[in-house]
């Protein structure tokens, strides 16, 4: 007799649908219901490091910006530590490292402000270049899409980043690297995400 | 603090395929190239931590969290409850569960929903809670109605509640939909049918739970949520393995 493997099966994903804002960003849907909506403050006032802005659009297979998506970010602090019991150490008071933004209903633009993360530990010793972990849901997306944003001004660290180097097509690595714009009140990284097409953004099975 | 363990690989066979032409929106919103598989790092094995300060005690009661004082939404009063477990059947404690839904007539309180069924002035349609130390959660709400949507000319969504769960690592992040036992629209729905595995569909159907009903008050449905399991970190740092 063969022993049964008693594992449960993960609950299947379903699309977040067109009205994801009701549950996860109700203020944007047009009504205030909670004392505080979560995800607006990624790093808090005490975080060390360089304050930055990140902005972009999510583009569908026709070239149009999608206007009903939600994007979440998960990042380390400037020391490369995640705000989690296994995150590598203490973080600044008020630093959560997680944020949630929606795309503008008219333009499709999304934007958030945070601090630039530091290098984080890699699985097999080599450090990971500074990066933001992003998760995208929307109508038409059946399973949330995981991707990463790296920083163009971290070229040296990017070159040896173990995850970027997993991508065998070198030309595709560039889809994960955001250019820095020195104009404006904050250093701004532009990160456009292309769901489909010739220069499609790399998405990960994490 | 010890390093958190890696998650079991996600079994993509039980998840929807990304390009599912029966669900038309997926056609232009699904990647054409394969996902790049990633041996998870600390970036995926950790995730945000939420606490009681983040939410209010009444946030899980949709019967009262948007109703005027003394008022109540119209509809079938239900309790939706269950456990969040991982694939090892271990409870996932203190994790954030968020839900959103239409009202009893199938209308969302969203400025982009133009369905002719009316808004309920006493119903917002969103709630959130943290699981307890046993992974248990519950909500009070009204059972949502089915509603039409522009896909094929006569598509109706089954009654459903959208559910968002975090778990303890960002790789567990999940959004799904909870359906209700016996709903004849379930097998007809192109969004449900994006899932190729019938057992996986069954797992999204909340069961009538008479034991949890409140007599003369609310009927109950049980909906357990399973997140990816973590493996123990066996051997991986031994020098001969690297």
mmCIF file of C-alpha atoms in Angstrom, chain B:
data_model
loop_
_atom_site.group_PDB
_atom_site.id
_atom_site.type_symbol
_atom_site.label_atom_id
_atom_site.label_comp_id
_atom_site.label_asym_id
_atom_site.label_seq_id
_atom_site.Cartn_x
_atom_site.Cartn_y
_atom_site.Cartn_z
ATOM 1 C CA UNK B 1 15.416 35.187 13.663
ATOM 2 C CA UNK B 2 15.618 32.130 11.454
ATOM 3 C CA UNK B 3 15.209 32.447 7.751
ATOM 4 C CA UNK B 4 11.632 31.768 6.656
ATOM 5 C CA UNK B 5 11.222 28.670 4.531
ATOM 6 C CA UNK B 6 10.562 28.587 0.830
ATOM 7 C CA UNK B 7 7.042 28.053 -0.370
ATOM 8 C CA UNK B 8 5.980 24.968 -2.215
ATOM 9 C CA UNK B 9 5.923 25.714 -5.910
ATOM 10 C CA UNK B 10 2.576 27.006 -7.070
ATOM 11 C CA UNK B 11 0.641 24.291 -8.869
ATOM 12 C CA UNK B 12 -0.416 26.261 -11.926
ATOM 13 C CA UNK B 13 -2.655 23.392 -13.070
ATOM 14 C CA UNK B 14 -5.282 24.312 -10.505
ATOM 15 C CA UNK B 15 -5.158 28.023 -11.299
ATOM 16 C CA UNK B 16 -6.846 29.688 -14.260
ATOM 17 C CA UNK B 17 -4.903 29.876 -17.477
ATOM 18 C CA UNK B 18 -3.968 33.484 -18.183
ATOM 19 C CA UNK B 19 -5.298 33.520 -21.751
ATOM 20 C CA UNK B 20 -8.888 32.291 -21.546
ATOM 21 C CA UNK B 21 -10.707 33.676 -24.615
ATOM 22 C CA UNK B 22 -14.139 32.843 -23.169
ATOM 23 C CA UNK B 23 -13.383 35.613 -20.688
ATOM 24 C CA UNK B 24 -12.814 38.301 -23.268
ATOM 25 C CA UNK B 25 -10.874 40.792 -21.147
ATOM 26 C CA UNK B 26 -8.108 38.250 -20.729
ATOM 27 C CA UNK B 27 -7.275 38.335 -24.433
ATOM 28 C CA UNK B 28 -5.397 41.638 -24.338
ATOM 29 C CA UNK B 29 -4.339 41.425 -20.696
ATOM 30 C CA UNK B 30 -2.516 38.100 -20.599
ATOM 31 C CA UNK B 31 1.217 37.791 -21.194
ATOM 32 C CA UNK B 32 2.149 35.944 -24.375
ATOM 33 C CA UNK B 33 5.509 34.836 -23.036
ATOM 34 C CA UNK B 34 6.004 32.218 -20.369
ATOM 35 C CA UNK B 35 6.472 33.230 -16.747
ATOM 36 C CA UNK B 36 10.101 33.105 -15.642
ATOM 37 C CA UNK B 37 10.306 30.730 -12.722
ATOM 38 C CA UNK B 38 12.173 32.081 -9.766
ATOM 39 C CA UNK B 39 13.671 30.230 -6.864
ATOM 40 C CA UNK B 40 12.185 32.303 -4.130
ATOM 41 C CA UNK B 41 14.326 34.740 -2.187
ATOM 42 C CA UNK B 42 13.753 36.736 0.959
ATOM 43 C CA UNK B 43 11.749 39.115 -1.236
ATOM 44 C CA UNK B 44 9.067 36.484 -1.833
ATOM 45 C CA UNK B 45 9.318 34.640 1.490
ATOM 46 C CA UNK B 46 8.495 37.754 3.513
ATOM 47 C CA UNK B 47 5.422 39.937 3.293
ATOM 48 C CA UNK B 48 3.638 42.751 5.068
ATOM 49 C CA UNK B 49 2.496 42.321 8.646
ATOM 50 C CA UNK B 50 -0.800 43.824 9.786
ATOM 51 C CA UNK B 51 -2.079 44.371 13.283
ATOM 52 C CA UNK B 52 -5.167 45.346 15.198
ATOM 53 C CA UNK B 53 -4.210 49.028 14.865
ATOM 54 C CA UNK B 54 -4.674 48.843 11.114
ATOM 55 C CA UNK B 55 -8.379 48.044 11.159
ATOM 56 C CA UNK B 56 -11.408 48.582 13.346
ATOM 57 C CA UNK B 57 -13.325 45.870 15.177
ATOM 58 C CA UNK B 58 -16.508 46.498 13.188
ATOM 59 C CA UNK B 59 -14.853 46.386 9.783
ATOM 60 C CA UNK B 60 -15.962 42.763 9.334
ATOM 61 C CA UNK B 61 -19.661 43.552 9.792
ATOM 62 C CA UNK B 62 -21.089 44.663 6.449
ATOM 63 C CA UNK B 63 -24.570 44.777 7.968
ATOM 64 C CA UNK B 64 -23.560 47.786 10.035
ATOM 65 C CA UNK B 65 -20.326 49.262 8.657
ATOM 66 C CA UNK B 66 -22.113 51.491 6.163
ATOM 67 C CA UNK B 67 -25.678 51.511 7.488
ATOM 68 C CA UNK B 68 -27.269 54.560 9.029
ATOM 69 C CA UNK B 69 -27.817 54.164 12.781
ATOM 70 C CA UNK B 70 -30.720 51.813 13.362
ATOM 71 C CA UNK B 71 -30.879 50.839 9.690
ATOM 72 C CA UNK B 72 -29.842 47.653 7.945
ATOM 73 C CA UNK B 73 -29.207 46.669 4.337
ATOM 74 C CA UNK B 74 -31.910 44.771 2.480
ATOM 75 C CA UNK B 75 -31.086 41.184 1.610
ATOM 76 C CA UNK B 76 -30.424 37.728 2.921
ATOM 77 C CA UNK B 77 -28.428 38.057 6.135
ATOM 78 C CA UNK B 78 -25.493 35.677 6.089
ATOM 79 C CA UNK B 79 -22.364 34.817 7.999
ATOM 80 C CA UNK B 80 -19.333 33.983 5.886
ATOM 81 C CA UNK B 81 -16.692 32.240 7.910
ATOM 82 C CA UNK B 82 -13.861 29.764 7.659
ATOM 83 C CA UNK B 83 -10.199 29.144 8.269
ATOM 84 C CA UNK B 84 -7.136 30.265 6.391
ATOM 85 C CA UNK B 85 -4.778 27.288 6.273
ATOM 86 C CA UNK B 86 -1.681 26.478 4.285
ATOM 87 C CA UNK B 87 -1.118 23.385 2.166
ATOM 88 C CA UNK B 88 0.253 21.616 5.250
ATOM 89 C CA UNK B 89 -3.099 22.298 6.963
ATOM 90 C CA UNK B 90 -1.385 24.672 9.383
ATOM 91 C CA UNK B 91 -3.426 27.709 10.418
ATOM 92 C CA UNK B 92 -2.343 31.059 9.016
ATOM 93 C CA UNK B 93 -2.854 33.372 12.010
ATOM 94 C CA UNK B 94 -3.099 37.175 12.117
ATOM 95 C CA UNK B 95 -3.395 37.563 8.381
ATOM 96 C CA UNK B 96 -5.490 40.189 6.647
ATOM 97 C CA UNK B 97 -8.621 38.997 4.828
ATOM 98 C CA UNK B 98 -10.464 41.633 2.787
ATOM 99 C CA UNK B 99 -13.751 41.147 0.937
ATOM 100 C CA UNK B 100 -15.885 43.172 -1.432
ATOM 101 C CA UNK B 101 -19.187 42.439 -3.107
ATOM 102 C CA UNK B 102 -22.333 43.722 -4.783
ATOM 103 C CA UNK B 103 -25.531 44.281 -2.822
ATOM 104 C CA UNK B 104 -28.503 41.912 -2.760
ATOM 105 C CA UNK B 105 -29.572 43.153 -6.192
ATOM 106 C CA UNK B 106 -26.184 42.682 -7.833
ATOM 107 C CA UNK B 107 -25.247 46.383 -7.829
ATOM 108 C CA UNK B 108 -21.849 47.598 -6.690
ATOM 109 C CA UNK B 109 -21.320 50.857 -4.883
ATOM 110 C CA UNK B 110 -18.816 51.943 -7.492
ATOM 111 C CA UNK B 111 -19.040 54.977 -9.702
ATOM 112 C CA UNK B 112 -18.375 52.848 -12.755
ATOM 113 C CA UNK B 113 -21.193 50.364 -12.115
ATOM 114 C CA UNK B 114 -24.223 51.503 -14.126
ATOM 115 C CA UNK B 115 -26.427 48.408 -13.710
ATOM 116 C CA UNK B 116 -30.056 49.459 -13.332
ATOM 117 C CA UNK B 117 -30.533 47.606 -10.049
ATOM 118 C CA UNK B 118 -30.469 50.237 -7.306
ATOM 119 C CA UNK B 119 -27.818 51.075 -4.761
ATOM 120 C CA UNK B 120 -28.741 50.120 -1.213
ATOM 121 C CA UNK B 121 -28.291 53.250 0.917
ATOM 122 C CA UNK B 122 -27.312 51.123 3.908
ATOM 123 C CA UNK B 123 -24.798 48.872 2.218
ATOM 124 C CA UNK B 124 -21.192 49.665 1.324
ATOM 125 C CA UNK B 125 -20.032 46.231 0.299
ATOM 126 C CA UNK B 126 -16.545 45.910 1.721
ATOM 127 C CA UNK B 127 -15.115 44.411 4.863
ATOM 128 C CA UNK B 128 -11.854 43.251 6.340
ATOM 129 C CA UNK B 129 -10.600 41.303 9.311
ATOM 130 C CA UNK B 130 -7.542 39.576 10.722
ATOM 131 C CA UNK B 131 -7.552 35.835 11.256
ATOM 132 C CA UNK B 132 -7.205 34.762 14.877
ATOM 133 C CA UNK B 133 -4.486 32.473 16.249
ATOM 134 C CA UNK B 134 -6.280 29.480 14.688
ATOM 135 C CA UNK B 135 -6.542 31.078 11.277
ATOM 136 C CA UNK B 136 -10.266 31.660 11.773
ATOM 137 C CA UNK B 137 -12.179 34.599 10.299
ATOM 138 C CA UNK B 138 -15.799 35.636 9.951
ATOM 139 C CA UNK B 139 -17.879 38.326 8.299
ATOM 140 C CA UNK B 140 -21.520 39.343 8.540
ATOM 141 C CA UNK B 141 -23.067 40.548 5.304
ATOM 142 C CA UNK B 142 -25.954 40.092 2.889
ATOM 143 C CA UNK B 143 -25.805 37.496 0.175
ATOM 144 C CA UNK B 144 -24.922 39.299 -3.055
ATOM 145 C CA UNK B 145 -27.114 39.052 -6.127
ATOM 146 C CA UNK B 146 -26.109 37.845 -9.574
ATOM 147 C CA UNK B 147 -25.446 40.554 -12.133
ATOM 148 C CA UNK B 148 -25.054 40.858 -15.889
ATOM 149 C CA UNK B 149 -21.769 41.838 -17.509
ATOM 150 C CA UNK B 150 -20.609 42.678 -20.978
ATOM 151 C CA UNK B 151 -18.800 39.601 -22.168
ATOM 152 C CA UNK B 152 -20.978 37.445 -24.349
ATOM 153 C CA UNK B 153 -24.350 39.080 -24.851
ATOM 154 C CA UNK B 154 -26.109 37.276 -22.017
ATOM 155 C CA UNK B 155 -23.501 36.513 -19.379
ATOM 156 C CA UNK B 156 -24.422 36.663 -15.706
ATOM 157 C CA UNK B 157 -21.963 36.381 -12.875
ATOM 158 C CA UNK B 158 -22.999 33.910 -10.196
ATOM 159 C CA UNK B 159 -23.457 35.431 -6.746
ATOM 160 C CA UNK B 160 -19.932 35.893 -5.438
ATOM 161 C CA UNK B 161 -17.823 37.674 -2.863
ATOM 162 C CA UNK B 162 -14.318 38.793 -3.839
ATOM 163 C CA UNK B 163 -11.696 37.747 -1.306
ATOM 164 C CA UNK B 164 -8.134 39.037 -0.903
ATOM 165 C CA UNK B 165 -5.648 37.264 1.394
ATOM 166 C CA UNK B 166 -2.040 38.038 2.298
ATOM 167 C CA UNK B 167 -0.574 35.101 4.230
ATOM 168 C CA UNK B 168 2.883 35.411 5.737
ATOM 169 C CA UNK B 169 4.899 35.912 2.552
ATOM 170 C CA UNK B 170 4.341 37.964 -0.577
ATOM 171 C CA UNK B 171 4.417 34.760 -2.673
ATOM 172 C CA UNK B 172 1.188 33.709 -0.943
ATOM 173 C CA UNK B 173 -0.653 36.828 -2.078
ATOM 174 C CA UNK B 174 -3.985 35.743 -3.492
ATOM 175 C CA UNK B 175 -7.210 37.233 -4.771
ATOM 176 C CA UNK B 176 -10.096 34.911 -5.503
ATOM 177 C CA UNK B 177 -13.881 34.759 -5.520
ATOM 178 C CA UNK B 178 -16.184 32.842 -3.211
ATOM 179 C CA UNK B 179 -19.335 31.338 -4.781
ATOM 180 C CA UNK B 180 -22.359 29.811 -3.073
ATOM 181 C CA UNK B 181 -23.417 26.180 -2.974
ATOM 182 C CA UNK B 182 -26.068 25.232 -5.471
ATOM 183 C CA UNK B 183 -25.919 28.354 -7.652
ATOM 184 C CA UNK B 184 -26.863 27.233 -11.190
ATOM 185 C CA UNK B 185 -24.893 30.115 -12.740
ATOM 186 C CA UNK B 186 -21.561 28.708 -11.533
ATOM 187 C CA UNK B 187 -21.005 26.206 -14.372
ATOM 188 C CA UNK B 188 -22.119 28.787 -16.954
ATOM 189 C CA UNK B 189 -19.693 31.515 -15.943
ATOM 190 C CA UNK B 190 -16.707 32.177 -18.231
ATOM 191 C CA UNK B 191 -14.681 33.542 -15.297
ATOM 192 C CA UNK B 192 -15.275 30.404 -13.214
ATOM 193 C CA UNK B 193 -14.462 28.326 -16.269
ATOM 194 C CA UNK B 194 -11.022 29.901 -16.627
ATOM 195 C CA UNK B 195 -10.121 27.256 -14.011
ATOM 196 C CA UNK B 196 -9.394 23.979 -15.779
ATOM 197 C CA UNK B 197 -9.689 21.762 -12.698
ATOM 198 C CA UNK B 198 -13.176 20.855 -11.444
ATOM 199 C CA UNK B 199 -11.960 20.158 -7.922
ATOM 200 C CA UNK B 200 -10.363 23.592 -7.816
ATOM 201 C CA UNK B 201 -13.699 25.118 -8.820
ATOM 202 C CA UNK B 202 -15.504 23.144 -6.109
ATOM 203 C CA UNK B 203 -13.031 24.559 -3.612
ATOM 204 C CA UNK B 204 -14.297 28.066 -4.426
ATOM 205 C CA UNK B 205 -17.878 27.195 -3.499
ATOM 206 C CA UNK B 206 -18.848 28.118 0.061
ATOM 207 C CA UNK B 207 -20.994 25.460 1.710
ATOM 208 C CA UNK B 208 -24.184 26.042 3.618
ATOM 209 C CA UNK B 209 -23.212 25.585 7.266
ATOM 210 C CA UNK B 210 -26.279 24.971 9.414
ATOM 211 C CA UNK B 211 -24.155 24.540 12.518
ATOM 212 C CA UNK B 212 -23.025 28.136 12.298
ATOM 213 C CA UNK B 213 -26.365 29.717 11.535
ATOM 214 C CA UNK B 214 -27.806 32.025 14.127
ATOM 215 C CA UNK B 215 -31.419 30.896 14.538
ATOM 216 C CA UNK B 216 -33.958 33.562 13.619
ATOM 217 C CA UNK B 217 -31.091 35.850 12.512
ATOM 218 C CA UNK B 218 -28.562 34.738 9.855
ATOM 219 C CA UNK B 219 -27.807 31.740 7.673
ATOM 220 C CA UNK B 220 -24.139 30.728 7.447
ATOM 221 C CA UNK B 221 -21.724 29.671 4.718
ATOM 222 C CA UNK B 222 -18.298 28.174 5.321
ATOM 223 C CA UNK B 223 -15.406 29.112 3.057
ATOM 224 C CA UNK B 224 -11.944 27.786 3.902
ATOM 225 C CA UNK B 225 -8.993 29.368 2.149
ATOM 226 C CA UNK B 226 -5.816 27.428 1.437
ATOM 227 C CA UNK B 227 -2.565 29.304 0.858
ATOM 228 C CA UNK B 228 0.720 27.878 -0.315
ATOM 229 C CA UNK B 229 2.663 25.886 2.272
ATOM 230 C CA UNK B 230 6.227 26.469 3.388
ATOM 231 C CA UNK B 231 8.715 23.680 3.414
ATOM 232 C CA UNK B 232 11.202 23.206 6.187
ATOM 233 C CA UNK B 233 14.648 24.452 5.290
ATOM 234 C CA UNK B 234 16.329 21.065 4.976
ATOM 235 C CA UNK B 235 19.967 20.943 4.046
ATOM 236 C CA UNK B 236 20.000 23.929 1.750
ATOM 237 C CA UNK B 237 22.888 25.689 3.423
ATOM 238 C CA UNK B 238 25.130 22.655 3.609
ATOM 239 C CA UNK B 239 28.380 23.391 1.767
ATOM 240 C CA UNK B 240 28.277 20.267 -0.367
ATOM 241 C CA UNK B 241 25.007 21.468 -1.817
ATOM 242 C CA UNK B 242 26.484 24.675 -3.184
#
